[in-house]
Amino acid sequence: MSRRKIAASNIRDVDLEAYQSVNDYLDDLVAFAQEIEARLEHDMLLIPQPVPAALPPAEHEISPDRRSSQRTLTIYRLVQIDSGGDRGFARCRNISDSGVRLELSMPLEMGAAVEIAFSPSNVLPGRVVWKVDHSCGIAFNAEVDSAAVLSRSAAELHGNRARPFRLNANLPARVSSDGKSRGTTVMDISQRGVKLTHDGSFHRGMSIRVVLASGAEREGVVQWVKGDTAGVYFIEPFSVDELGSIRAL
């Protein structure tokens, strides 16, 4: 049988005996999960709704030629934020040409400088202009074409060589397998996986548990090994809130 035997219509009816190895099945399962994740993000990309992203001027203060830039799009996009040396994930809930509204777990102060990455090459700088619980408004340093930002970033994230958002890190952690526990360093982390160091005992298809210094832990499967580093795919992904701040990990 050809690869990608798993499909949304028949995942419960997969014939495991048709696979030549567990690794082949895991590869198909990973590809299936990534495909579903991409479909969901695409479906929720743009839902027009006139809700302000940041605090705009009063309507009578906006000249007619600028009112079109105040139109806001309600979206549901994963973004990466960087502020004061901390990095993490957040949810962008709406965007206009002048700013965004974020839902996040990283503590940000009023006036704090923030960089918001919609994709690796689409990064917008701004400042916190309001805060309510776990939501905040970010005013961009300069107006942008928000529709173009969304289009470019979506194309980049869904391209043939696209990779999930990942946070660069240098975090101490522990990994356990076959009753043995050893130290490691997490080099980067995403919702779906992690790159870390190992002692030479890792091999592709190996099941391990990764335990971060914060106590957060995940079961995973080693997808690749190169020298003293390895890539691990998590069976259960981290939430956006759990990866909201590298400092908290």
Short mmCIF file of C-alpha atoms in Angstrom, two decimals:
data_model
loop_
_atom_site.label_atom_id
_atom_site.label_comp_id
_atom_site.label_asym_id
_atom_site.label_seq_id
_atom_site.Cartn_x
_atom_site.Cartn_y
_atom_site.Cartn_z
CA MET A 1 0.00 0.00 0.00
CA SER A 2 1.14 3.59 -0.62
CA ARG A 3 2.06 5.98 2.20
CA ARG A 4 -0.53 8.25 3.91
CA LYS A 5 -2.99 5.45 4.45
CA ILE A 6 -4.57 7.40 7.31
CA ALA A 7 -7.34 9.80 6.29
CA ALA A 8 -9.89 11.84 8.17
CA SER A 9 -12.69 9.63 6.89
CA ASN A 10 -11.25 6.31 8.01
CA ILE A 11 -8.76 6.89 10.84
CA ARG A 12 -10.72 4.52 13.11
CA ASP A 13 -10.58 1.79 10.48
CA VAL A 14 -6.84 1.82 9.85
CA ASP A 15 -5.44 -1.65 9.22
CA LEU A 16 -2.32 -1.68 11.41
CA GLU A 17 -1.17 -4.94 9.83
CA ALA A 18 -0.81 -3.11 6.51
CA TYR A 19 2.16 -1.18 7.90
CA GLN A 20 5.62 -2.65 7.57
CA SER A 21 6.80 -1.10 10.83
CA VAL A 22 5.67 0.96 13.81
CA ASN A 23 7.75 3.86 12.48
CA ASP A 24 5.76 3.92 9.23
CA TYR A 25 2.52 4.08 11.20
CA LEU A 26 3.88 6.86 13.44
CA ASP A 27 5.01 8.86 10.40
CA ASP A 28 1.52 8.65 8.91
CA LEU A 29 -0.07 9.55 12.25
CA VAL A 30 2.16 12.64 12.57
CA ALA A 31 1.37 13.73 9.01
CA PHE A 32 -2.36 13.24 9.64
CA ALA A 33 -2.25 15.38 12.81
CA GLN A 34 -0.36 18.16 11.04
CA GLU A 35 -2.82 18.08 8.13
CA ILE A 36 -5.83 18.44 10.45
CA GLU A 37 -4.12 21.24 12.40
CA ALA A 38 -3.42 23.15 9.17
CA ARG A 39 -7.05 22.74 8.01
CA LEU A 40 -8.43 24.09 11.28
CA GLU A 41 -6.14 27.10 11.25
CA HIS A 42 -7.03 27.84 7.61
CA ASP A 43 -10.78 27.58 8.27
CA MET A 44 -10.56 30.05 11.18
CA LEU A 45 -8.18 32.44 9.45
CA LEU A 46 -10.48 35.38 8.70
CA ILE A 47 -13.92 36.09 10.17
CA PRO A 48 -14.82 39.77 9.72
CA GLN A 49 -16.16 41.49 12.84
CA PRO A 50 -15.94 45.18 13.80
CA VAL A 51 -14.24 44.89 17.21
CA PRO A 52 -11.33 47.29 17.93
CA ALA A 53 -7.91 45.67 18.40
CA ALA A 54 -6.41 48.57 20.33
CA LEU A 55 -7.83 51.83 21.61
CA PRO A 56 -8.39 53.95 18.46
CA PRO A 57 -9.12 57.68 18.38
CA ALA A 58 -12.73 58.75 18.70
CA GLU A 59 -14.67 58.41 15.45
CA HIS A 60 -14.93 62.18 14.96
CA GLU A 61 -11.13 62.45 15.23
CA ILE A 62 -10.53 60.03 12.35
CA SER A 63 -10.32 61.60 8.93
CA PRO A 64 -12.43 59.93 6.18
CA ASP A 65 -9.30 58.74 4.34
CA ARG A 66 -8.09 56.91 7.47
CA ARG A 67 -11.33 55.26 8.57
CA SER A 68 -10.77 52.28 6.28
CA SER A 69 -7.55 51.49 8.22
CA GLN A 70 -9.56 51.19 11.46
CA ARG A 71 -11.55 48.21 10.18
CA THR A 72 -10.80 45.15 12.25
CA LEU A 73 -10.72 41.47 11.39
CA THR A 74 -11.53 38.86 14.01
CA ILE A 75 -9.12 35.96 13.65
CA TYR A 76 -7.76 33.02 15.60
CA ARG A 77 -4.05 32.85 14.93
CA LEU A 78 -1.13 31.46 16.86
CA VAL A 79 1.61 34.08 17.13
CA GLN A 80 4.99 34.21 18.82
CA ILE A 81 5.71 37.16 21.07
CA ASP A 82 9.02 38.52 22.33
CA SER A 83 9.24 41.09 25.11
CA GLY A 84 11.93 41.98 27.61
CA GLY A 85 13.99 38.88 26.85
CA ASP A 86 11.03 36.52 27.31
CA ARG A 87 9.44 34.55 24.48
CA GLY A 88 6.21 32.62 24.19
CA PHE A 89 3.07 31.83 22.24
CA ALA A 90 -0.17 33.83 22.26
CA ARG A 91 -3.50 33.87 20.46
CA CYS A 92 -4.17 36.82 18.20
CA ARG A 93 -7.93 37.40 18.32
CA ASN A 94 -8.27 40.45 16.10
CA ILE A 95 -6.13 42.71 13.98
CA SER A 96 -6.40 46.09 12.28
CA ASP A 97 -3.84 48.16 10.42
CA SER A 98 -2.98 49.89 13.70
CA GLY A 99 -2.85 47.06 16.23
CA VAL A 100 -3.95 43.68 17.59
CA ARG A 101 -5.70 42.13 20.55
CA LEU A 102 -3.86 39.21 22.12
CA GLU A 103 -4.80 36.51 24.61
CA LEU A 104 -1.68 35.38 26.44
CA SER A 105 -0.23 34.02 29.67
CA MET A 106 3.03 36.02 29.58
CA PRO A 107 2.88 38.93 32.05
CA LEU A 108 3.26 42.21 30.17
CA GLU A 109 3.39 45.70 31.66
CA MET A 110 1.67 48.76 30.22
CA GLY A 111 3.91 50.42 27.67
CA ALA A 112 6.11 47.33 27.28
CA ALA A 113 7.74 46.90 23.87
CA VAL A 114 6.58 43.72 22.10
CA GLU A 115 7.48 41.98 18.85
CA ILE A 116 4.70 39.86 17.36
CA ALA A 117 5.68 37.18 14.82
CA PHE A 118 2.86 35.98 12.57
CA SER A 119 5.46 33.87 10.75
CA PRO A 120 9.28 33.84 10.79
CA SER A 121 9.55 36.72 8.29
CA ASN A 122 6.41 38.65 9.31
CA VAL A 123 7.31 40.31 12.62
CA LEU A 124 5.60 43.51 13.80
CA PRO A 125 6.87 45.71 16.68
CA GLY A 126 4.50 47.55 18.99
CA ARG A 127 3.66 48.54 22.57
CA VAL A 128 1.07 47.47 25.13
CA VAL A 129 -1.69 50.10 25.29
CA TRP A 130 -4.30 48.30 27.45
CA LYS A 131 -4.64 45.19 29.62
CA VAL A 132 -7.69 43.30 30.90
CA ASP A 133 -7.03 39.99 32.67
CA HIS A 134 -5.25 37.77 30.11
CA SER A 135 -6.02 40.05 27.15
CA CYS A 136 -4.07 43.05 25.99
CA GLY A 137 -4.02 45.53 23.13
CA ILE A 138 -0.86 46.14 21.16
CA ALA A 139 -0.53 49.30 19.05
CA PHE A 140 1.89 48.85 16.16
CA ASN A 141 4.78 51.30 15.92
CA ALA A 142 3.60 52.10 12.39
CA GLU A 143 0.44 51.24 10.48
CA VAL A 144 0.55 48.10 8.34
CA ASP A 145 -1.55 46.40 5.69
CA SER A 146 -3.07 43.84 8.06
CA ALA A 147 -4.73 41.81 5.28
CA ALA A 148 -1.38 41.49 3.51
CA VAL A 149 0.34 40.45 6.76
CA LEU A 150 -2.21 37.67 7.25
CA SER A 151 -1.92 36.52 3.65
CA ARG A 152 1.89 36.47 3.59
CA SER A 153 2.22 34.75 6.94
CA ALA A 154 -0.38 32.10 6.08
CA ALA A 155 1.43 31.33 2.82
CA GLU A 156 4.75 31.03 4.65
CA LEU A 157 3.39 28.80 7.42
CA HIS A 158 1.59 26.48 5.00
CA GLY A 159 4.30 26.21 2.34
CA ASN A 160 6.00 22.97 1.33
CA ARG A 161 8.93 23.59 3.69
CA ALA A 162 6.85 25.09 6.50
CA ARG A 163 7.60 24.14 10.09
CA PRO A 164 5.45 24.71 13.18
CA PHE A 165 6.23 27.73 15.33
CA ARG A 166 9.00 26.85 17.77
CA LEU A 167 10.59 28.74 20.64
CA ASN A 168 14.39 28.89 20.86
CA ALA A 169 15.38 27.78 24.33
CA ASN A 170 18.20 26.63 26.56
CA LEU A 171 16.24 24.81 29.25
CA PRO A 172 17.39 22.08 31.63
CA ALA A 173 15.13 19.03 31.59
CA ARG A 174 15.11 15.30 32.18
CA VAL A 175 14.19 12.43 29.90
CA SER A 176 13.23 8.95 30.99
CA SER A 177 12.94 5.69 29.06
CA ASP A 178 13.05 2.02 30.05
CA GLY A 179 13.17 2.98 33.71
CA LYS A 180 16.26 5.17 33.28
CA SER A 181 16.31 8.95 33.80
CA ARG A 182 19.01 11.31 32.57
CA GLY A 183 19.57 15.05 32.19
CA THR A 184 19.15 16.90 28.91
CA THR A 185 18.97 20.42 27.49
CA VAL A 186 15.95 21.56 25.51
CA MET A 187 17.19 23.56 22.52
CA ASP A 188 13.81 24.51 21.10
CA ILE A 189 10.21 23.62 21.82
CA SER A 190 6.88 23.79 20.01
CA GLN A 191 3.38 22.64 20.85
CA ARG A 192 4.03 19.37 19.02
CA GLY A 193 7.60 18.56 19.85
CA VAL A 194 11.05 19.43 21.09
CA LYS A 195 14.70 19.34 20.04
CA LEU A 196 17.04 18.26 22.83
CA THR A 197 20.43 16.80 23.59
CA HIS A 198 21.03 13.13 24.44
CA ASP A 199 23.81 10.84 25.57
CA GLY A 200 23.99 8.76 22.39
CA SER A 201 21.40 6.21 23.44
CA PHE A 202 18.46 7.64 21.48
CA HIS A 203 17.22 6.01 18.29
CA ARG A 204 14.35 6.69 15.92
CA GLY A 205 11.02 5.33 17.16
CA MET A 206 12.12 5.30 20.79
CA SER A 207 9.43 6.21 23.36
CA ILE A 208 10.52 8.72 26.02
CA ARG A 209 9.08 11.08 28.61
CA VAL A 210 10.33 14.68 28.70
CA VAL A 211 10.08 16.49 32.06
CA LEU A 212 10.77 20.23 32.14
CA ALA A 213 12.12 22.09 35.19
CA SER A 214 8.64 23.57 35.76
CA GLY A 215 7.25 20.06 36.21
CA ALA A 216 5.42 20.06 32.87
CA GLU A 217 5.93 16.75 31.10
CA ARG A 218 4.96 14.96 27.92
CA GLU A 219 5.27 11.49 26.43
CA GLY A 220 6.90 11.47 23.03
CA VAL A 221 8.48 9.48 20.24
CA VAL A 222 11.95 10.17 18.83
CA GLN A 223 11.51 11.18 15.19
CA TRP A 224 15.12 11.84 14.22
CA VAL A 225 18.62 11.63 15.66
CA LYS A 226 21.64 13.63 14.51
CA GLY A 227 24.84 13.48 16.54
CA ASP A 228 24.04 14.32 20.15
CA THR A 229 20.70 15.99 19.35
CA ALA A 230 17.29 14.47 18.68
CA GLY A 231 13.80 15.56 17.68
CA VAL A 232 10.87 14.29 19.72
CA TYR A 233 7.20 14.37 18.67
CA PHE A 234 4.75 14.76 21.57
CA ILE A 235 1.82 12.36 21.70
CA GLU A 236 -0.22 15.07 23.46
CA PRO A 237 0.64 18.65 22.44
CA PHE A 238 1.29 21.53 24.80
CA SER A 239 -1.36 24.24 24.89
CA VAL A 240 -0.67 27.83 23.87
CA ASP A 241 -0.96 28.89 27.52
CA GLU A 242 1.53 26.26 28.70
CA LEU A 243 4.10 27.65 26.25
CA GLY A 244 3.15 31.27 26.90
CA SER A 245 6.49 32.13 28.51
CA ILE A 246 9.90 30.49 28.24
CA ARG A 247 10.78 31.94 31.65
CA ALA A 248 7.92 29.96 33.20
CA LEU A 249 9.28 26.66 31.87
#
